[in-house]
Coordinates of C-alpha atoms and ligand atoms in Angstrom, one line a residue:
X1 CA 99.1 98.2 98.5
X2 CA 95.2 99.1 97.1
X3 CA 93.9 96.9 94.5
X4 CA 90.5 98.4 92.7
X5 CA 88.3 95.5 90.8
X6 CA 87.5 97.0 87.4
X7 CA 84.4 96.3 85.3
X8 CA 85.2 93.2 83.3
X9 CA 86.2 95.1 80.0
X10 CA 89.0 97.2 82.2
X11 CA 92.1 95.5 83.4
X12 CA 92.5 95.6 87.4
X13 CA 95.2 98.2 88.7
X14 CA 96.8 97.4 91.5
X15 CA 98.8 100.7 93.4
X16 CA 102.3 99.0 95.2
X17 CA 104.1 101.9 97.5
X18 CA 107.1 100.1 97.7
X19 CA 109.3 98.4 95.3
X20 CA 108.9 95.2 96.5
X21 CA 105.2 95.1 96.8
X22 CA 105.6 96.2 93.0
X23 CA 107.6 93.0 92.2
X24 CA 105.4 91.1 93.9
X25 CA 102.4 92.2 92.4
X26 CA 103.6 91.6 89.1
X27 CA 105.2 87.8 89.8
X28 CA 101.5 86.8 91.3
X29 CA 99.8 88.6 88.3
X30 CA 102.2 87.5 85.7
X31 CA 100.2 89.3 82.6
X32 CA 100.2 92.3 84.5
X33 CA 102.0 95.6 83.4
X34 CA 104.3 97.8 85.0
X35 CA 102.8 101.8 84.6
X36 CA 104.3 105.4 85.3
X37 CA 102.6 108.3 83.6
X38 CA 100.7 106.2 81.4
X39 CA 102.0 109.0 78.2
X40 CA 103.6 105.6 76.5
X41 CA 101.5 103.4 77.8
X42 CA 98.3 104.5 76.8
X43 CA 99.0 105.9 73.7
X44 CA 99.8 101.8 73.0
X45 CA 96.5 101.0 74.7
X46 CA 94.7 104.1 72.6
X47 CA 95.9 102.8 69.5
X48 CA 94.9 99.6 70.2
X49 CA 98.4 97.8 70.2
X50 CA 98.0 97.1 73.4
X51 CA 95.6 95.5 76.0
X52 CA 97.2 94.8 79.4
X53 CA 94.7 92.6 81.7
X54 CA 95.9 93.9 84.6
X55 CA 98.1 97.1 86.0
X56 CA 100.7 97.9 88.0
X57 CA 101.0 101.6 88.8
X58 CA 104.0 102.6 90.2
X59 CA 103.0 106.2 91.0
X60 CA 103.0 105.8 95.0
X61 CA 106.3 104.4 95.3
X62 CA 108.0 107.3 96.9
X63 CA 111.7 105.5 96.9
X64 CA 112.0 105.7 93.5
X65 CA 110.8 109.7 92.8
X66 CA 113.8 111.5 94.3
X67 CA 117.5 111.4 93.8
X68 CA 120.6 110.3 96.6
X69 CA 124.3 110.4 96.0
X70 CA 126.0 107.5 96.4
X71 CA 129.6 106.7 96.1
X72 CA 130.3 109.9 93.6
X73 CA 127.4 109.0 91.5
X74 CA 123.8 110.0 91.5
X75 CA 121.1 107.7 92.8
X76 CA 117.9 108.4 90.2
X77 CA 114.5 107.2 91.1
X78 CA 113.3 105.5 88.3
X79 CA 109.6 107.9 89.3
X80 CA 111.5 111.2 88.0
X81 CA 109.2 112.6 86.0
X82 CA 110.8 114.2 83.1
X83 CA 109.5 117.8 84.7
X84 CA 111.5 117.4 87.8
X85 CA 114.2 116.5 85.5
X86 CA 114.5 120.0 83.7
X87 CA 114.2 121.7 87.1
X88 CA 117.4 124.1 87.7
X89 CA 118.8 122.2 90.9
X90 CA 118.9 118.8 89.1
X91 CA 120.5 121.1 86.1
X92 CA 123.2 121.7 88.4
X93 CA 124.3 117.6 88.7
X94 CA 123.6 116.6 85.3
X95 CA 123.2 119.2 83.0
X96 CA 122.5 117.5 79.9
X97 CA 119.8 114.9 81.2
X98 CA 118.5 118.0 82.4
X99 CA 118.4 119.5 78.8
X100 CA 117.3 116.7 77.7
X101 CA 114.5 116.1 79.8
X102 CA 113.2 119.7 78.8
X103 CA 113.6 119.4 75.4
X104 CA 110.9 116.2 75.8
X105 CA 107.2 116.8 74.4
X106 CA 104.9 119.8 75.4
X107 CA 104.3 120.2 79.3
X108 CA 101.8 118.0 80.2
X109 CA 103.9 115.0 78.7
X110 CA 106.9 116.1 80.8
X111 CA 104.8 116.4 84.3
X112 CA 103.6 112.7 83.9
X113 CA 106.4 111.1 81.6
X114 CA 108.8 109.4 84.0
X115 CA 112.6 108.7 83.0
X116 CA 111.9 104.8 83.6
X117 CA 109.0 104.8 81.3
X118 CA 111.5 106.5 78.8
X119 CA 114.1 103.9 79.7
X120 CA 112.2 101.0 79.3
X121 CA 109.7 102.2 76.1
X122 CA 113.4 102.4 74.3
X123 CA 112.3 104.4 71.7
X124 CA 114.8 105.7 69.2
X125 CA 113.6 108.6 69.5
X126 CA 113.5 108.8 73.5
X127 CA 115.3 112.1 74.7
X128 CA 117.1 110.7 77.7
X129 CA 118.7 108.2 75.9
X130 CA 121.6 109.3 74.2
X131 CA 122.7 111.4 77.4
X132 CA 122.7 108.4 79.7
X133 CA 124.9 106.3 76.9
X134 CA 127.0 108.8 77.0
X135 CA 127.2 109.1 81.2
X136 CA 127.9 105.4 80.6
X137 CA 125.0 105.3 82.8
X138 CA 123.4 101.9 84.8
X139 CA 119.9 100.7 85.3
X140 CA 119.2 99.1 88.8
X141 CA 116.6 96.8 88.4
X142 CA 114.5 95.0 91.4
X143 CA 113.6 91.8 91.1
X144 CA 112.0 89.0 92.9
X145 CA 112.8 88.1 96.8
X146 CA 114.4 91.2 97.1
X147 CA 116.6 91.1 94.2
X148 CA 118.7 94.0 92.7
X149 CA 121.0 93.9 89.8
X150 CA 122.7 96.7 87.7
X151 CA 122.6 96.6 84.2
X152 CA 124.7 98.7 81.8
X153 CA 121.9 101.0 80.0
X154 CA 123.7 100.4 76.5
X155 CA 122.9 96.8 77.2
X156 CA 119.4 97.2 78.4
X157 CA 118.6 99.2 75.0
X158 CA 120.6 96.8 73.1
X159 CA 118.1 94.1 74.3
X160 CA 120.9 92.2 75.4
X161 CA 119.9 92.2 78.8
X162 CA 115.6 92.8 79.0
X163 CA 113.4 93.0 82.3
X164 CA 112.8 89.5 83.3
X165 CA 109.4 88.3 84.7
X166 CA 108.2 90.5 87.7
X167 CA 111.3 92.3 87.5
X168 CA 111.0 96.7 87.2
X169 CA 113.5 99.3 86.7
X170 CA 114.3 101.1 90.1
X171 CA 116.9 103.3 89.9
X172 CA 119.3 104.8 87.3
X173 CA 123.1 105.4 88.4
X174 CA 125.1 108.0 86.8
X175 CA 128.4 108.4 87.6
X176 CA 128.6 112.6 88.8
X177 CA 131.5 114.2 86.2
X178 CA 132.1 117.9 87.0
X179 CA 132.5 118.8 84.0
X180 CA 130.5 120.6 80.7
X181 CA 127.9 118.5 79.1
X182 CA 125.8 119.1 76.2
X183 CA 122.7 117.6 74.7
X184 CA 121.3 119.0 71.6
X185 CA 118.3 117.6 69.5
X186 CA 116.4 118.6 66.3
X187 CA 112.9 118.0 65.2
X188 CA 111.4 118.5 61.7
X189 CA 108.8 120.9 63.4
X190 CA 109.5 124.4 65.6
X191 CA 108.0 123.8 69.5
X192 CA 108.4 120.6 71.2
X193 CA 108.1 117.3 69.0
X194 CA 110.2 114.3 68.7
X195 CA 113.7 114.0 67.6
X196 CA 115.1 113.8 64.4
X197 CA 118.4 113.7 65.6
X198 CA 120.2 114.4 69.2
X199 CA 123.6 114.2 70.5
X200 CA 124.9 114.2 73.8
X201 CA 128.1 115.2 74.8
X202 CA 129.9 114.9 78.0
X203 CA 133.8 115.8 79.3
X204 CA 135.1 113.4 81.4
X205 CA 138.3 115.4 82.5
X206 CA 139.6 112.8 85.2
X207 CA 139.8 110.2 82.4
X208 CA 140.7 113.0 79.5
X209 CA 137.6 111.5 77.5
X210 CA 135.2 113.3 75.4
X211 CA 131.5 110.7 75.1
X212 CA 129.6 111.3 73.0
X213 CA 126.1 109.4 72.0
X214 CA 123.7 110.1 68.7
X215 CA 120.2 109.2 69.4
X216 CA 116.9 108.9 67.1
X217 CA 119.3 107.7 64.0
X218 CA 119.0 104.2 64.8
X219 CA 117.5 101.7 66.7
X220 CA 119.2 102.8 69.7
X221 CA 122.0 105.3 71.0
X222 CA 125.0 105.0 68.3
X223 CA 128.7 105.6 69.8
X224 CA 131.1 106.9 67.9
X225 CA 134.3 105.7 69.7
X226 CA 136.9 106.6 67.1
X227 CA 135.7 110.1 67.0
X228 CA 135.5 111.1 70.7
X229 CA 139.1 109.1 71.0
X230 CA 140.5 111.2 68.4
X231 CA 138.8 114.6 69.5
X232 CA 139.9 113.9 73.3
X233 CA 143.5 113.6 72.0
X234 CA 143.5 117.2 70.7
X235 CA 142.3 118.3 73.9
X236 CA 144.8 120.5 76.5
X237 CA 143.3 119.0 79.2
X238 CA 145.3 121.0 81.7
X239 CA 144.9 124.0 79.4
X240 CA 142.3 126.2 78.5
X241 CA 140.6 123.3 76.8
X242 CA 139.7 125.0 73.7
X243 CA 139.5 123.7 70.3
X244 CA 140.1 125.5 66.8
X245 CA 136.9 125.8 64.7
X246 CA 138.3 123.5 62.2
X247 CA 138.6 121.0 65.1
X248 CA 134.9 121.5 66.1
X249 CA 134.2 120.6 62.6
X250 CA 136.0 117.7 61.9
X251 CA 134.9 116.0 64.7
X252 CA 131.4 116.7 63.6
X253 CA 131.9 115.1 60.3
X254 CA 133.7 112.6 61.7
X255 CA 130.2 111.5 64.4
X256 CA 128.1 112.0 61.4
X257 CA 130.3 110.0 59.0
X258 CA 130.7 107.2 61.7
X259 CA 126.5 107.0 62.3
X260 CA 125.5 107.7 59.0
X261 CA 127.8 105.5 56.7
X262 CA 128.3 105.5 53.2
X263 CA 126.6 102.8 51.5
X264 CA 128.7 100.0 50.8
X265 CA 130.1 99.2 47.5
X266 CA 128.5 96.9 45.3
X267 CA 129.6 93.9 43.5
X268 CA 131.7 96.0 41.4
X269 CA 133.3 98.4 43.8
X270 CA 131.5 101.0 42.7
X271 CA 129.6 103.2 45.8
X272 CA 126.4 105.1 45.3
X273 CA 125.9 108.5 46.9
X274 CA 124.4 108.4 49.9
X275 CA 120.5 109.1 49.2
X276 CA 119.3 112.8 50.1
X277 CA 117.3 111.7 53.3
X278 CA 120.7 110.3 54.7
X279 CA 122.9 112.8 53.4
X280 CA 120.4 116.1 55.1
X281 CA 120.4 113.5 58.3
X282 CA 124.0 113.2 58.3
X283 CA 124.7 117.1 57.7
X284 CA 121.9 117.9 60.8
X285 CA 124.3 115.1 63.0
X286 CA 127.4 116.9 61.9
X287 CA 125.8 120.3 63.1
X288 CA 124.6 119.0 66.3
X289 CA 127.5 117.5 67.2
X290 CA 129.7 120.5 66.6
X291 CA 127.5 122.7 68.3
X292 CA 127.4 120.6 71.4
X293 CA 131.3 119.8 71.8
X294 CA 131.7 123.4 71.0
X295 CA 129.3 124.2 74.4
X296 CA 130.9 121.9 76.2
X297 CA 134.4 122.9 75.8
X298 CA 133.4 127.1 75.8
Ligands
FAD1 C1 102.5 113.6 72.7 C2 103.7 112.9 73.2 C3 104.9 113.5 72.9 C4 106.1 112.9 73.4 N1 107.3 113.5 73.1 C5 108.5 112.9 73.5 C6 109.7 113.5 73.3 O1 109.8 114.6 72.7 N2 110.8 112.9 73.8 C7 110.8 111.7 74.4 O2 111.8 111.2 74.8 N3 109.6 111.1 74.7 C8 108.4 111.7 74.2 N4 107.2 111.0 74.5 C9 107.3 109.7 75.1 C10 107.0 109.6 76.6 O3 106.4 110.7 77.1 C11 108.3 109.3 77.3 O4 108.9 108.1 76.8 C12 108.1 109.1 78.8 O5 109.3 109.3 79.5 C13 107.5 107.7 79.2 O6 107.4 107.7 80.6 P1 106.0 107.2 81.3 O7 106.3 107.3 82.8 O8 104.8 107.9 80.8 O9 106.0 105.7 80.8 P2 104.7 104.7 80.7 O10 103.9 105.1 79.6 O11 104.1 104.6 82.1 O12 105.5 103.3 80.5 C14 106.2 103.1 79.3 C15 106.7 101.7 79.3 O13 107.7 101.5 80.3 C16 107.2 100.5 81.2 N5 107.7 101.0 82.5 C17 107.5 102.3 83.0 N6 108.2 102.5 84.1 C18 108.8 101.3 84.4 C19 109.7 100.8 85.4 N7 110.1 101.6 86.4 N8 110.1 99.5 85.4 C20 109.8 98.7 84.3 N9 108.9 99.1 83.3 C21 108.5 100.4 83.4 C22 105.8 100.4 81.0 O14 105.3 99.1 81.4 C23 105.6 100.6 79.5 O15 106.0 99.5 78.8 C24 106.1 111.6 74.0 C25 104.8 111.0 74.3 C26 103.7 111.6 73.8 C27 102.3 110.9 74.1

């Protein structure tokens, strides 16, 4: 581990190449902060919404830049940049992280941006996110004295479960599906630029289950449970695995509906239309969603 002083204004970085040097770094340094490729981090510090005394970069750990299987499911280093991501070989295992991870900001963003960083900055708008709630995907974080625990991602972006003191996101497990995936986003802009909406959708033919996740519409990745249940049930899953249009497009209204809900009645009963904003939101959902569980099953 190299730590370089820094002129009093600058916070110190310290450069951990394992894990646990990481972990230890940041318990003996405890206003110290974990960083990839910076591309969230320092757009905090540029805007002045952040000032971190010290750093922890975590660009030298080589354990956590590569991928492993492991017991049918993929091993990801939380040090995947979002580059490696899009690459065709990791296409092949899972194909819609991989879209995802393309779809993410102009080049430059996706050579540094990490899929921890995009993990852990929870945006509602990060591009991974729906995909791994949909994989049913889960965090391995490292911890003090060696410490490793798994933590459902849905409950890491829920906040149910945050990063304690010292403690950093290793690894991501996702369970390996053989099967069609889809993820799908749009922006308000042509070219790269941040969602407005994105859904992911995955087959999961040993369990006969359709997931599917809506990012960038709320907070964090919405499920809409009753939807995929209902869609998988019209599904010949020992068949050709086809669905009629009008399928397709119910279950589309069905996500939207479910993400994007009418506003509840008021004191009288009576509901209001949903506003315009909402309503274009919920049509884009709706689109996306159709498109993508129409990919996946073709
Ligand atoms: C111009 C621009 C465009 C962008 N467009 C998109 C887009 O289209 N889609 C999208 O999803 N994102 C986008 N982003 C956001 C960003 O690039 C991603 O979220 C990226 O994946 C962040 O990864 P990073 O390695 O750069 O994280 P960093 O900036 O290094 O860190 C982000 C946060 O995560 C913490 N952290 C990082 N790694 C770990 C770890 N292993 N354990 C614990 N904490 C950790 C840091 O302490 C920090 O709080 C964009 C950013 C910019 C600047």
């Amino acid at each position: 581990m190299t730590t370089h002083a820094a002129p009093q204004a600058l916070p110190s970085v310290t450069l951990p190449v394992s894990l646990d040097e990481a972990v230890a770094a940041l318990t003996a340094m405890p206003a110290a902060v974990p960083v990839a490729g910076g591309t969230d981090l320092m757009a905090a510090v540029n805007a002045g919404l952040l000032r971190p005394a010290a750093l922890v970069g975590l660009g030298r750990i080589s354990e956590i830049r590569g991928w492993q299987y492991l017991d049918g499911q993929a091993l990801l280093g939380a040090g995947l940049t979002l580059a490696r991501i899009g690459r065709p070989d990791f296409a092949a295992l899972i194909p819609a992280l991989a879209a995802a991870a393309r779809s993410a900001g102009p080049p430059q963003i996706r050579n540094a941006g990490t899929l921890g960083g995009n993990i852990v900055s929870s945006a509602p708008t990060g591009d991974t996110l729906p995909v791994l709630a949909a994989l049913e995907a889960t965090v391995v974080v490292a911890g003090p004295g060696g410490a490793r625990r798994d933590i459902p991602v849905s409950h890491l972006l829920a906040g149910r479960d945050m990063l304690g003191p010292g403690e950093v996101v290793g690894f991501v497990r996702v369970p390996l599906l053989h099967a069609p995936q889809a993820f799908l986003k749009a922006t308000g802009r042509t070219g790269p630029g941040r969602a407005t909406a994105s859904v992911a959708v995955v087959l999961d033919p040993a369990r006969r289950s359709v997931r599917c996740a809506v990012g960038a519409v709320a907070a964090m990745p919405l499920r809409p449970l009753e939807a995929e249940e209902w869609v998988a049930s019209l599904i010949d899953w020992d068949g050709a695995r086809g669905l009629v249009p009008e399928a397709l497009t119910a279950f589309g209204e069905y996500v939207a509906a479910a993400c994007i809900p009418d506003p509840a009645p008021d004191e009288a009963g009576e509901t209001s239309p949903l506003p315009p904003a909402a309503l274009h939101l919920r049509r884009t959902v709706s689109a996306l969603a159709r498109r993508a569980l129409g990919r996946a099953l073709s």
